[in-house]
PDB file of C-alpha atoms in Angstrom:
ATOM      1  CA  MET I  11     161.393 146.108   9.310  1.00  0.00           C
ATOM      2  CA  ALA I  12     163.303 143.145  10.803  1.00  0.00           C
ATOM      3  CA  ASP I  13     163.416 139.880   9.684  1.00  0.00           C
ATOM      4  CA  ASN I  14     160.678 137.193  10.507  1.00  0.00           C
ATOM      5  CA  PHE I  15     161.550 133.300  11.536  1.00  0.00           C
ATOM      6  CA  LYS I  16     159.385 130.993  12.075  1.00  0.00           C
ATOM      7  CA  LEU I  17     159.166 129.574  15.663  1.00  0.00           C
ATOM      8  CA  GLN I  18     157.882 126.121  16.652  1.00  0.00           C
ATOM      9  CA  ILE I  19     156.810 125.492  20.830  1.00  0.00           C
ATOM     10  CA  ILE I  20     155.667 122.273  21.306  1.00  0.00           C
ATOM     11  CA  THR I  21     154.804 120.052  24.293  1.00  0.00           C
ATOM     12  CA  PRO I  22     154.155 116.241  24.897  1.00  0.00           C
ATOM     13  CA  ASP I  23     150.735 117.623  24.978  1.00  0.00           C
ATOM     14  CA  ARG I  24     150.370 120.342  22.534  1.00  0.00           C
ATOM     15  CA  LYS I  25     151.410 122.416  20.053  1.00  0.00           C
ATOM     16  CA  PHE I  26     151.727 125.507  22.108  1.00  0.00           C
ATOM     17  CA  TYR I  27     153.026 128.191  19.629  1.00  0.00           C
ATOM     18  CA  GLN I  28     153.866 128.091  15.863  1.00  0.00           C
ATOM     19  CA  GLY I  29     154.152 131.637  14.176  1.00  0.00           C
ATOM     20  CA  ASP I  30     156.480 133.497  12.519  1.00  0.00           C
ATOM     21  CA  VAL I  31     158.229 136.647  14.660  1.00  0.00           C
ATOM     22  CA  GLU I  32     161.019 138.712  15.135  1.00  0.00           C
ATOM     23  CA  MET I  33     162.901 137.640  18.015  1.00  0.00           C
ATOM     24  CA  VAL I  34     162.368 135.098  21.206  1.00  0.00           C
ATOM     25  CA  GLU I  35     164.313 135.750  24.164  1.00  0.00           C
ATOM     26  CA  LEU I  36     164.403 132.727  26.963  1.00  0.00           C
ATOM     27  CA  THR I  37     166.625 131.490  29.633  1.00  0.00           C
ATOM     28  CA  THR I  38     168.908 128.368  29.190  1.00  0.00           C
ATOM     29  CA  THR I  39     171.028 126.691  30.968  1.00  0.00           C
ATOM     30  CA  GLU I  40     174.309 129.039  30.255  1.00  0.00           C
ATOM     31  CA  GLY I  41     172.150 132.258  30.940  1.00  0.00           C
ATOM     32  CA  GLN I  42     169.867 134.394  29.099  1.00  0.00           C
ATOM     33  CA  ILE I  43     169.651 134.272  25.094  1.00  0.00           C
ATOM     34  CA  GLY I  44     167.574 136.528  22.380  1.00  0.00           C
ATOM     35  CA  VAL I  45     167.131 135.130  18.947  1.00  0.00           C
ATOM     36  CA  TYR I  46     166.593 136.918  15.455  1.00  0.00           C
ATOM     37  CA  ALA I  47     166.266 135.402  12.069  1.00  0.00           C
ATOM     38  CA  ARG I  48     169.400 134.296  10.466  1.00  0.00           C
ATOM     39  CA  HIS I  49     170.964 132.917  13.980  1.00  0.00           C
ATOM     40  CA  ILE I  50     173.790 130.418  13.897  1.00  0.00           C
ATOM     41  CA  PRO I  51     172.695 126.667  14.503  1.00  0.00           C
ATOM     42  CA  LEU I  52     172.744 126.141  18.151  1.00  0.00           C
ATOM     43  CA  THR I  53     171.102 123.731  20.522  1.00  0.00           C
ATOM     44  CA  ALA I  54     170.556 124.685  24.333  1.00  0.00           C
ATOM     45  CA  VAL I  55     168.847 123.254  27.168  1.00  0.00           C
ATOM     46  CA  VAL I  56     166.205 125.358  28.203  1.00  0.00           C
ATOM     47  CA  ALA I  57     166.177 126.783  32.121  1.00  0.00           C
ATOM     48  CA  PRO I  58     163.350 128.118  33.965  1.00  0.00           C
ATOM     49  CA  GLY I  59     162.638 131.627  33.070  1.00  0.00           C
ATOM     50  CA  ILE I  60     159.912 133.871  31.149  1.00  0.00           C
ATOM     51  CA  LEU I  61     159.744 133.281  27.892  1.00  0.00           C
ATOM     52  CA  THR I  62     159.356 136.506  25.263  1.00  0.00           C
ATOM     53  CA  ILE I  63     157.800 136.234  21.522  1.00  0.00           C
ATOM     54  CA  HIS I  64     158.297 139.419  19.646  1.00  0.00           C
ATOM     55  CA  GLU I  65     156.013 139.213  16.843  1.00  0.00           C
ATOM     56  CA  GLY I  66     155.217 142.113  14.627  1.00  0.00           C
ATOM     57  CA  ALA I  67     151.313 142.869  16.089  1.00  0.00           C
ATOM     58  CA  GLY I  68     152.880 143.255  19.936  1.00  0.00           C
ATOM     59  CA  ILE I  69     154.743 141.159  22.704  1.00  0.00           C
ATOM     60  CA  LYS I  70     153.650 137.854  24.395  1.00  0.00           C
ATOM     61  CA  ALA I  71     155.541 135.981  27.029  1.00  0.00           C
ATOM     62  CA  ALA I  72     154.957 132.844  29.160  1.00  0.00           C
ATOM     63  CA  ALA I  73     156.452 130.685  31.889  1.00  0.00           C
ATOM     64  CA  LEU I  74     158.759 128.450  30.516  1.00  0.00           C
ATOM     65  CA  MET I  75     160.314 125.578  32.783  1.00  0.00           C
ATOM     66  CA  SER I  76     162.176 123.269  30.668  1.00  0.00           C
ATOM     67  CA  GLY I  77     163.429 121.546  27.374  1.00  0.00           C
ATOM     68  CA  PHE I  78     165.522 121.968  24.734  1.00  0.00           C
ATOM     69  CA  LEU I  79     165.990 124.817  21.916  1.00  0.00           C
ATOM     70  CA  GLN I  80     167.152 124.218  18.611  1.00  0.00           C
ATOM     71  CA  VAL I  81     168.079 126.992  16.311  1.00  0.00           C
ATOM     72  CA  MET I  82     168.560 126.937  12.701  1.00  0.00           C
ATOM     73  CA  PRO I  83     169.162 130.317  10.472  1.00  0.00           C
ATOM     74  CA  GLU I  84     165.165 130.027   9.275  1.00  0.00           C
ATOM     75  CA  GLN I  85     163.359 128.324  12.220  1.00  0.00           C
ATOM     76  CA  VAL I  86     163.656 127.894  15.880  1.00  0.00           C
ATOM     77  CA  THR I  87     161.853 124.789  17.560  1.00  0.00           C
ATOM     78  CA  ILE I  88     160.904 124.891  21.392  1.00  0.00           C
ATOM     79  CA  MET I  89     160.377 121.302  22.932  1.00  0.00           C
ATOM     80  CA  ALA I  90     159.304 122.105  26.072  1.00  0.00           C
ATOM     81  CA  GLU I  91     158.575 119.552  28.931  1.00  0.00           C
ATOM     82  CA  ILE I  92     156.581 122.443  30.513  1.00  0.00           C
ATOM     83  CA  VAL I  93     155.124 125.958  29.288  1.00  0.00           C
ATOM     84  CA  GLU I  94     152.185 128.104  29.733  1.00  0.00           C
ATOM     85  CA  TRP I  95     150.447 131.276  29.142  1.00  0.00           C
ATOM     86  CA  PRO I  96     149.954 133.413  31.893  1.00  0.00           C
ATOM     87  CA  GLU I  97     146.367 132.859  32.135  1.00  0.00           C
ATOM     88  CA  GLU I  98     146.742 129.161  32.487  1.00  0.00           C
ATOM     89  CA  ILE I  99     149.110 130.039  35.311  1.00  0.00           C
ATOM     90  CA  ASP I 100     147.017 129.311  38.812  1.00  0.00           C
ATOM     91  CA  GLU I 101     148.572 132.185  41.000  1.00  0.00           C
ATOM     92  CA  ASN I 102     147.354 130.643  44.526  1.00  0.00           C
ATOM     93  CA  ARG I 103     148.904 127.676  43.572  1.00  0.00           C
ATOM     94  CA  ALA I 104     151.993 128.675  42.287  1.00  0.00           C
ATOM     95  CA  LYS I 105     151.933 130.862  45.871  1.00  0.00           C
ATOM     96  CA  GLU I 106     151.601 127.784  48.130  1.00  0.00           C
ATOM     97  CA  ALA I 107     154.272 126.006  45.888  1.00  0.00           C
ATOM     98  CA  LYS I 108     157.124 129.240  46.703  1.00  0.00           C
ATOM     99  CA  ILE I 109     156.231 129.051  50.019  1.00  0.00           C
ATOM    100  CA  ARG I 110     156.587 125.067  50.441  1.00  0.00           C
ATOM    101  CA  ALA I 111     159.839 125.389  48.516  1.00  0.00           C
ATOM    102  CA  GLU I 112     161.159 127.991  51.047  1.00  0.00           C
ATOM    103  CA  ARG I 113     159.760 126.289  54.034  1.00  0.00           C
ATOM    104  CA  ARG I 114     162.217 122.919  52.786  1.00  0.00           C
ATOM    105  CA  LEU I 115     165.548 125.024  52.438  1.00  0.00           C
ATOM    106  CA  GLN I 116     164.754 127.322  55.365  1.00  0.00           C
ATOM    107  CA  SER I 117     164.454 123.994  57.414  1.00  0.00           C
ATOM    108  CA  HIS I 118     168.258 122.632  56.892  1.00  0.00           C
ATOM    109  CA  ASP I 119     167.014 118.900  56.851  1.00  0.00           C
ATOM    110  CA  ALA I 120     170.165 116.333  56.393  1.00  0.00           C
ATOM    111  CA  GLU I 121     168.021 114.533  53.797  1.00  0.00           C
ATOM    112  CA  LEU I 122     166.779 117.851  51.736  1.00  0.00           C
ATOM    113  CA  ASP I 123     167.410 117.519  48.383  1.00  0.00           C
ATOM    114  CA  VAL I 124     168.630 121.231  47.870  1.00  0.00           C
ATOM    115  CA  ALA I 125     168.576 121.028  44.125  1.00  0.00           C
ATOM    116  CA  ARG I 126     165.381 120.072  43.555  1.00  0.00           C
ATOM    117  CA  ALA I 127     163.686 122.422  46.334  1.00  0.00           C
ATOM    118  CA  GLU I 128     165.528 125.354  44.541  1.00  0.00           C
ATOM    119  CA  LEU I 129     164.187 124.284  40.770  1.00  0.00           C
ATOM    120  CA  ALA I 130     160.928 123.641  42.995  1.00  0.00           C
ATOM    121  CA  LEU I 131     161.461 127.364  44.110  1.00  0.00           C
ATOM    122  CA  LYS I 132     162.525 128.413  40.736  1.00  0.00           C
ATOM    123  CA  LYS I 133     159.587 127.479  38.960  1.00  0.00           C
ATOM    124  CA  ALA I 134     157.043 129.150  41.277  1.00  0.00           C
ATOM    125  CA  LEU I 135     158.501 132.232  41.153  1.00  0.00           C
ATOM    126  CA  VAL I 136     158.595 132.197  37.089  1.00  0.00           C
ATOM    127  CA  ARG I 137     154.837 131.533  37.263  1.00  0.00           C
ATOM    128  CA  LEU I 138     154.048 134.400  39.547  1.00  0.00           C
ATOM    129  CA  GLU I 139     156.666 136.542  37.646  1.00  0.00           C
ATOM    130  CA  ALA I 140     154.651 135.696  34.040  1.00  0.00           C
ATOM    131  CA  ARG I 141     151.281 136.312  36.110  1.00  0.00           C
ATOM    132  CA  GLN I 142     152.188 139.693  36.635  1.00  0.00           C
TER     133      GLN I 142
END
């Protein structure tokens, strides 16, 4: 049996998740990361992606948009700006956001903030992936 550690995910609005888990997977600005118990201490910046929580009873997934990750040997804390369970995501709104971002990127407008449009597209795609 795998060792467990405490996972805490907090947002400005609520305590999103708190519990004992076997592993957590998420995306950072440096790439994908998986954390088990007794991981070396680490701090990282969260990037948009699917958050996967491995509990003894199964796996939970959520759309994690941004924030900070702090890893200690016995506890992981994610301070998230935005994180949503699949059932909290408005699929139609995410589809519309995807279409808007794609249109902006295809416009090649000189005034376009490309990085912002790409981030909006990535967030919409993550939300849609979490809904599947």
